[in-house]
XYZ file of N, CA and C in Angstrom:
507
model
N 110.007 82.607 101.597
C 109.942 83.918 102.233
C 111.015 84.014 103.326
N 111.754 84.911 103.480
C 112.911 84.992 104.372
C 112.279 85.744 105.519
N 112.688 84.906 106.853
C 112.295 85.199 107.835
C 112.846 86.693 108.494
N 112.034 87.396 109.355
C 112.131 88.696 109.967
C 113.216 88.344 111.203
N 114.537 89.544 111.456
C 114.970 89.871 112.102
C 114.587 89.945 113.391
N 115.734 89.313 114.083
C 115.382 89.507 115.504
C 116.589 89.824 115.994
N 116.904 91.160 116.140
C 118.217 91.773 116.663
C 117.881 91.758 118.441
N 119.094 91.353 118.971
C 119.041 90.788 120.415
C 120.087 91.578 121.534
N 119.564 92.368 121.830
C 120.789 93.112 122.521
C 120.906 92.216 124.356
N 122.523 92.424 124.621
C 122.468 91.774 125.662
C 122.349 92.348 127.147
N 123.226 93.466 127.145
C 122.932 94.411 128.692
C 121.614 94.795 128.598
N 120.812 94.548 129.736
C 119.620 94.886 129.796
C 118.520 94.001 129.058
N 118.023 92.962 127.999
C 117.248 92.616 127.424
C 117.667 91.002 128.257
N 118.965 90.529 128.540
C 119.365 89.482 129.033
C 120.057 89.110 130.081
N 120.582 90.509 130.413
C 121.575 90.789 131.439
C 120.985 91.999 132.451
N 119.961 91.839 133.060
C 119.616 93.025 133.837
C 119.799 93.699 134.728
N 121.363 94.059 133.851
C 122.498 95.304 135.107
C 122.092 96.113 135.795
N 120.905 96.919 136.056
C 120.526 97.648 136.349
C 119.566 97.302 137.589
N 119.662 95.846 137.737
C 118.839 95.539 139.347
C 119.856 95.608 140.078
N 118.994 95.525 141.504
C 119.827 95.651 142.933
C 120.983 94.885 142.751
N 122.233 95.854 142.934
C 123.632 94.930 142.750
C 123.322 93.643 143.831
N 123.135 94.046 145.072
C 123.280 92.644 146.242
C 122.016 91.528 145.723
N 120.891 91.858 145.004
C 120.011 90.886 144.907
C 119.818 90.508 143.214
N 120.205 89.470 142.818
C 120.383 88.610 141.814
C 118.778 88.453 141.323
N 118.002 88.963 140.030
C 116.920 88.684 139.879
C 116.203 87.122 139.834
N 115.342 86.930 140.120
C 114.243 85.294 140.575
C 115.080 84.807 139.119
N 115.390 83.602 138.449
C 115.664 82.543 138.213
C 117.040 82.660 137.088
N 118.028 83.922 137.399
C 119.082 84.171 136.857
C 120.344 83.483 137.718
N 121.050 82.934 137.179
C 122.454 82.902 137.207
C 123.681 83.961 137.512
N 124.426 83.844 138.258
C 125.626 84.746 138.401
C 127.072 84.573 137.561
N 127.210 85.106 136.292
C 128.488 84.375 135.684
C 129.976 85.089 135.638
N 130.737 84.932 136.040
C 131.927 86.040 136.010
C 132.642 85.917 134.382
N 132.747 87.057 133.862
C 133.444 87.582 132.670
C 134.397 88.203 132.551
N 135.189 87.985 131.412
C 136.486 89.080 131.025
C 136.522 88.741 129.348
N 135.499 89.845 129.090
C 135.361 89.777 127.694
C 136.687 90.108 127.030
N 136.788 90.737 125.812
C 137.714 91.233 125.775
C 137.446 92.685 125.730
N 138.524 93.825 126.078
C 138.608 94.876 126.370
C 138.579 95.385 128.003
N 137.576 94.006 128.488
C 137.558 94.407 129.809
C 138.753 94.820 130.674
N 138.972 95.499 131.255
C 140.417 96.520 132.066
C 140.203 96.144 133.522
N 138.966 96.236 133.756
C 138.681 96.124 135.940
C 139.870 94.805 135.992
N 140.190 94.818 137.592
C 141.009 93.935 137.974
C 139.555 92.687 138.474
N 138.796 93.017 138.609
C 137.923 92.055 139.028
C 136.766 91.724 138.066
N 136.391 90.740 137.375
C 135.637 90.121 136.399
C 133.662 90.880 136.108
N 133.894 90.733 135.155
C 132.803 91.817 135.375
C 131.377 90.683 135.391
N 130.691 91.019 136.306
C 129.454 90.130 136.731
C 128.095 90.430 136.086
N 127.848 89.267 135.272
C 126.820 89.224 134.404
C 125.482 87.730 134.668
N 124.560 88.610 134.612
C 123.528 87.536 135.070
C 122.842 87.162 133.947
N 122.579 85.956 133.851
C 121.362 85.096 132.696
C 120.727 83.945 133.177
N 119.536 84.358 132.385
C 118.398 83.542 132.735
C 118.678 82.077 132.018
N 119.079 80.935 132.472
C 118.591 79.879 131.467
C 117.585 79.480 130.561
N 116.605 79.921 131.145
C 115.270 79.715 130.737
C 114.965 80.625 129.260
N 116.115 81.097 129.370
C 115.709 82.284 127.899
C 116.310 81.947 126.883
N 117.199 81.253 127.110
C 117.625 80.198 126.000
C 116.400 79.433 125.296
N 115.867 78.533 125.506
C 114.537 78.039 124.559
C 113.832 78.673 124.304
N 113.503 80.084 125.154
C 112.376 80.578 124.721
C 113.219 81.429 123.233
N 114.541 81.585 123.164
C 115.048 82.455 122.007
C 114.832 81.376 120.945
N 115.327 80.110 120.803
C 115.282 79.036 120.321
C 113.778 78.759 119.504
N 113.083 78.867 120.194
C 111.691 78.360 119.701
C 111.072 79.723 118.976
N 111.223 81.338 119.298
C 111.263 82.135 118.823
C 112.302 82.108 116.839
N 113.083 81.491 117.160
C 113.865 80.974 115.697
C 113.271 80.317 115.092
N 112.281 79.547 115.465
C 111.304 79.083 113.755
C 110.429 80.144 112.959
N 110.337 81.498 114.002
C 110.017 82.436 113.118
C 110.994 83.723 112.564
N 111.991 83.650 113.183
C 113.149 84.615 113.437
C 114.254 84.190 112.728
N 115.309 85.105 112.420
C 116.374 84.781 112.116
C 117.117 85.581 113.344
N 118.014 84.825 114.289
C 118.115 85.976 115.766
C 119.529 86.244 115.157
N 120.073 87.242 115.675
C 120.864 88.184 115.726
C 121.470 88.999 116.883
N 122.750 88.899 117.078
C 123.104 89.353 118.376
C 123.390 91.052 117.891
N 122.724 92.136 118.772
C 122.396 93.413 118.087
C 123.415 94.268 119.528
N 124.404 93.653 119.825
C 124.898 94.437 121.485
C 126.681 94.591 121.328
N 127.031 95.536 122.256
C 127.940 95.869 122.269
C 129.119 95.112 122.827
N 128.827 93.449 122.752
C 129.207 92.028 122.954
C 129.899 91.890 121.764
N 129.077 92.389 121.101
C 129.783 92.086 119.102
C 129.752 90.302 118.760
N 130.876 90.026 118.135
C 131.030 88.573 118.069
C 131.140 87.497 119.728
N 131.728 88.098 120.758
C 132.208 87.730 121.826
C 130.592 87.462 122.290
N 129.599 88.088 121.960
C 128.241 87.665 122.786
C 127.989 85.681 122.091
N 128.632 85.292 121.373
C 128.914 83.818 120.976
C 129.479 83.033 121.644
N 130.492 84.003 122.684
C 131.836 82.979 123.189
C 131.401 83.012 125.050
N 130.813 84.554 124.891
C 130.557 84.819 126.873
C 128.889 84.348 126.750
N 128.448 85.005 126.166
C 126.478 84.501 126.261
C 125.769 83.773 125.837
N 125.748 83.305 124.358
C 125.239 82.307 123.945
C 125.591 80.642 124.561
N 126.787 80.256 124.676
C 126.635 78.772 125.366
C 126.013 78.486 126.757
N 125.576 80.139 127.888
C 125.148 79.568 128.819
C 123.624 79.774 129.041
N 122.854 79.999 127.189
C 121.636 80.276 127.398
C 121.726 78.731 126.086
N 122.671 78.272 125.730
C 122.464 76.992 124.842
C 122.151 77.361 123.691
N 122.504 78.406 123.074
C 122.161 79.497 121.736
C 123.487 78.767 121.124
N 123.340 78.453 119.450
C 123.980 78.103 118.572
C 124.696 79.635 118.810
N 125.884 79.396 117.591
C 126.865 80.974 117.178
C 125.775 81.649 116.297
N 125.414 83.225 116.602
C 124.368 83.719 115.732
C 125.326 84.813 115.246
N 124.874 85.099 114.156
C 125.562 86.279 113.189
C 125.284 88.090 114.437
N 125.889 88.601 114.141
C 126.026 89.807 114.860
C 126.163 91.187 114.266
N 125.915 92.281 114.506
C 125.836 93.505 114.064
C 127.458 93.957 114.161
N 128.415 94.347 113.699
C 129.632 94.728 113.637
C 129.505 96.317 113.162
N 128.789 96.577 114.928
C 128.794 98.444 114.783
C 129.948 99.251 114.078
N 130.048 99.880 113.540
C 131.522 100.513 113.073
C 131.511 101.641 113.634
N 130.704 101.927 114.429
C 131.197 103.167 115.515
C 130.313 102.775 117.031
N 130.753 102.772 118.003
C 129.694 102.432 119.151
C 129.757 103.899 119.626
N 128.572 104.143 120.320
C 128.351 105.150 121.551
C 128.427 106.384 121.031
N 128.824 106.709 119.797
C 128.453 108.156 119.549
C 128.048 108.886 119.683
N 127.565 110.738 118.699
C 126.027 111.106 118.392
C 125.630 109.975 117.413
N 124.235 110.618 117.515
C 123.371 110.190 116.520
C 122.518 110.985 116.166
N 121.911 110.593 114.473
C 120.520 111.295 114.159
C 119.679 111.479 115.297
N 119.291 112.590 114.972
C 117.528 113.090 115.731
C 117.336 113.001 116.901
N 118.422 112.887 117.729
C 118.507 112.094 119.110
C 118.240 110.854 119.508
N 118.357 110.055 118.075
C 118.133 108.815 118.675
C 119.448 108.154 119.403
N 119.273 106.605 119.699
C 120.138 105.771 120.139
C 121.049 105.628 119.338
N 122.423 105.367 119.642
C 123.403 105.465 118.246
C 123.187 104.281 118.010
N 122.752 102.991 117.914
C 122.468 101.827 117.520
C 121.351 101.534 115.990
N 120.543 103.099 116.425
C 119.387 103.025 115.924
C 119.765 102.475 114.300
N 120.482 103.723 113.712
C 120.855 104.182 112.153
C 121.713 102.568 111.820
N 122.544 102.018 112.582
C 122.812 100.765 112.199
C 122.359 99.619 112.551
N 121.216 99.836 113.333
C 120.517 98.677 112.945
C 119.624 98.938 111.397
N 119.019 99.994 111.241
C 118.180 100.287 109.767
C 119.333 99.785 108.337
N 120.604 100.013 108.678
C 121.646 99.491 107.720
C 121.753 98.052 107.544
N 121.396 97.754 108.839
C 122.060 95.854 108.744
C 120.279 95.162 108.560
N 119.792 95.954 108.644
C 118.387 95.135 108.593
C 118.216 95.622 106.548
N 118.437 96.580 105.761
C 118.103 96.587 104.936
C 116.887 96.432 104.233
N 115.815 97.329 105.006
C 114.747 97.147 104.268
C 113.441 95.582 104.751
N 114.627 94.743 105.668
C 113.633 93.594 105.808
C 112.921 93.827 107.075
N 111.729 93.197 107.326
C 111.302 93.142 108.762
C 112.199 93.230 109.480
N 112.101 93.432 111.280
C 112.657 93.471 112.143
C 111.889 93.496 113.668
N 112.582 93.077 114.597
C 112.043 93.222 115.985
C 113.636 93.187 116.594
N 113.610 94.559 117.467
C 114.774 95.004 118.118
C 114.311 94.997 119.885
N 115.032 94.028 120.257
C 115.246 94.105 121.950
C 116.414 95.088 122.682
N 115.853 95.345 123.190
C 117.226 96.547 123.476
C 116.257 97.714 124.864
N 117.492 97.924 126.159
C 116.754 98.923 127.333
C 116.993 100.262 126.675
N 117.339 100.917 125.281
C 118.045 102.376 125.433
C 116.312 102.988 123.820
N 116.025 102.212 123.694
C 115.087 102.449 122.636
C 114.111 103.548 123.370
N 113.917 104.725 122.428
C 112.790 105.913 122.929
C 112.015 106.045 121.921
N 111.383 106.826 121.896
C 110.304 107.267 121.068
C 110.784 107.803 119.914
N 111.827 108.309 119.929
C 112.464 108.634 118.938
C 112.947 108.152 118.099
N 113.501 106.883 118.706
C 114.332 106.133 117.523
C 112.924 105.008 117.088
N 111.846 104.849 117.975
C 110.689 104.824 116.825
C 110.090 105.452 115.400
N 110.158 106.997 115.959
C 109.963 107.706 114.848
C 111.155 107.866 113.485
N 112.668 107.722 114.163
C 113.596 107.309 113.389
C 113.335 106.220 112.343
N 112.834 105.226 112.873
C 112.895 104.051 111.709
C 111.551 104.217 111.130
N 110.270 104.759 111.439
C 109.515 105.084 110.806
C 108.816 105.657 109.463
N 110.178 106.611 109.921
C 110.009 107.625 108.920
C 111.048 107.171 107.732
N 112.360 106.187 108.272
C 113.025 105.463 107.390
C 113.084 104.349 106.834
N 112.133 103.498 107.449
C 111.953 101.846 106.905
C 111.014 101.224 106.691
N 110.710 101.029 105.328
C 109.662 100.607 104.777
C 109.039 99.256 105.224
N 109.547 98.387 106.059
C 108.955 97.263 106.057
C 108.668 97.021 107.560
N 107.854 96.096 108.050
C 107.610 96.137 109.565
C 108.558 96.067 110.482
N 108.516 96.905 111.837
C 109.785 96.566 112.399
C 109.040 96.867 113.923
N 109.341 96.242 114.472
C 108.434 96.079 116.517
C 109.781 95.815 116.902
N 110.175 97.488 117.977
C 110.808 97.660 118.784
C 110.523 97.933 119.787
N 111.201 97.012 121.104
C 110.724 96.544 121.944
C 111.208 96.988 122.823
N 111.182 97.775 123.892
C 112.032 98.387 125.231
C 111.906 97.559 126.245
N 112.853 97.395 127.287
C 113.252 96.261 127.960
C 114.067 96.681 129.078
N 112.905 96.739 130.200
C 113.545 97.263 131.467
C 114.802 96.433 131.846
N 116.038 97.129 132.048
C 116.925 97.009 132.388
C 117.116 96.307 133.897
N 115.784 96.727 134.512
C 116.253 96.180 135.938
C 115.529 94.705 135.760
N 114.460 93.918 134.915
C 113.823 93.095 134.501
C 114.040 92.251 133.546
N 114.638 92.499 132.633
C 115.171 91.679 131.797
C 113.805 91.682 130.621
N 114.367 90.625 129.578
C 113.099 90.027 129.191
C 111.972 88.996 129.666
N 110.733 89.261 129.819
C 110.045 88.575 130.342
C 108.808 88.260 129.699
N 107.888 87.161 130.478
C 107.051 86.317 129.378
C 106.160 87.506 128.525
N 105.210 88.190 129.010
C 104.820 89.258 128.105
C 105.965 89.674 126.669
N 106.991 89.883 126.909
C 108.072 90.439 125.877
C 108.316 88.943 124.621
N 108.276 87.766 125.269
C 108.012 86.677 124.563
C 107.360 86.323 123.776
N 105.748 86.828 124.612
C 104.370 86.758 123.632
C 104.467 87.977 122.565
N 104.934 88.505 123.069
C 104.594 89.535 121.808
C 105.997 90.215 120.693
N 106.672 89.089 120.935
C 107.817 88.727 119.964
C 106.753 87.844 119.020
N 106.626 86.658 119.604
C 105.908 85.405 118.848
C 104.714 86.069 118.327
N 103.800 87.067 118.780
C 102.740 87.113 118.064
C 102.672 88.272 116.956
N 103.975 89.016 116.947
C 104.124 90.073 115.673
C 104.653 89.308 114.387
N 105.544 88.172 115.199
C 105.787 87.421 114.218
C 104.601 86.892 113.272
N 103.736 86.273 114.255
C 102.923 85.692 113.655
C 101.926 86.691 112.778
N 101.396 87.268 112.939
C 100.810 88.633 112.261
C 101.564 89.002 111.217
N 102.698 89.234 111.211
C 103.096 90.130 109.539
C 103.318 88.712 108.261
């Protein structure tokens, strides 16, 4: 049986840009970046939790993870070695930031493409109600999408109930 999707977005689900710039959230890291594309003259500052590394890890005996963010392949080269994440396969949006259907997230319609019909669990801060009803009404097989305060990151609740949808379907 081929294991269910776990698309992993990184701003906001791992990187929680959206807290107090001067205060660094309880047990994150400060890492300076220059992905590519980046333009600022000064490195763009990205925080990660170590600790979310195993918990993604141990989540992979039920998962197949997937980097689902606008990191693309580069979330392999800037994020994964400082959470200790092997190279994971990635979503290669072919359009970022657009419109989209129904008002959803423009992520939504390609994640339903790259998932094809199989299970799924999507981490991601931009997910609404809508792009619930989006995949609802379009994808036949289970899919638990997960919203993910931006100023919080992922946290143990969001863990348990990764691991326990898994375990259920």
């Amino acid at each position: 049986m081929t294991k269910p999707l776990l698309l992993i977005d990184v701003d906001g689900p791992l990187n929680p840009y959206a807290a107090q710039r001067e205060r660094r959230p309880e047990g994150y890291r400060t890492h300076r970046m220059r992905p590519g594309g980046w333009c600022e003259t000064k490195p763009l500052r990205v925080w990660l939790n170590p600790g979310h590394g195993p918990e993604l890890l141990a989540l992979s005996e039920a998962y197949e993870l997937v980097w689902a963010t606008t990191w693309k392949s580069e979330a392999n080269e800037w994020i994964g070695p400082h959470l200790g994440l092997p190279e994971l396969p990635f979503i290669d949006w072919p359009s970022m930031h657009g419109a989209a259907p129904h008002g959803t997230f423009w992520k939504t319609r390609y994640v339903l493409e790259y998932a094809r019909g199989r299970p799924f669990a999507w981490v991601d801060d931009d997910i609404t109600p809508r792009d619930h009803a989006y995949v609802e009404g379009r994808h036949d097989a289970a899919a638990l999408l997960l919203h993910v305060d931006p100023r919080l990151g992922l946290l143990r609740p969001d863990f348990d109930a990764l691991a326990d949808w898994a375990a259920a379907l």
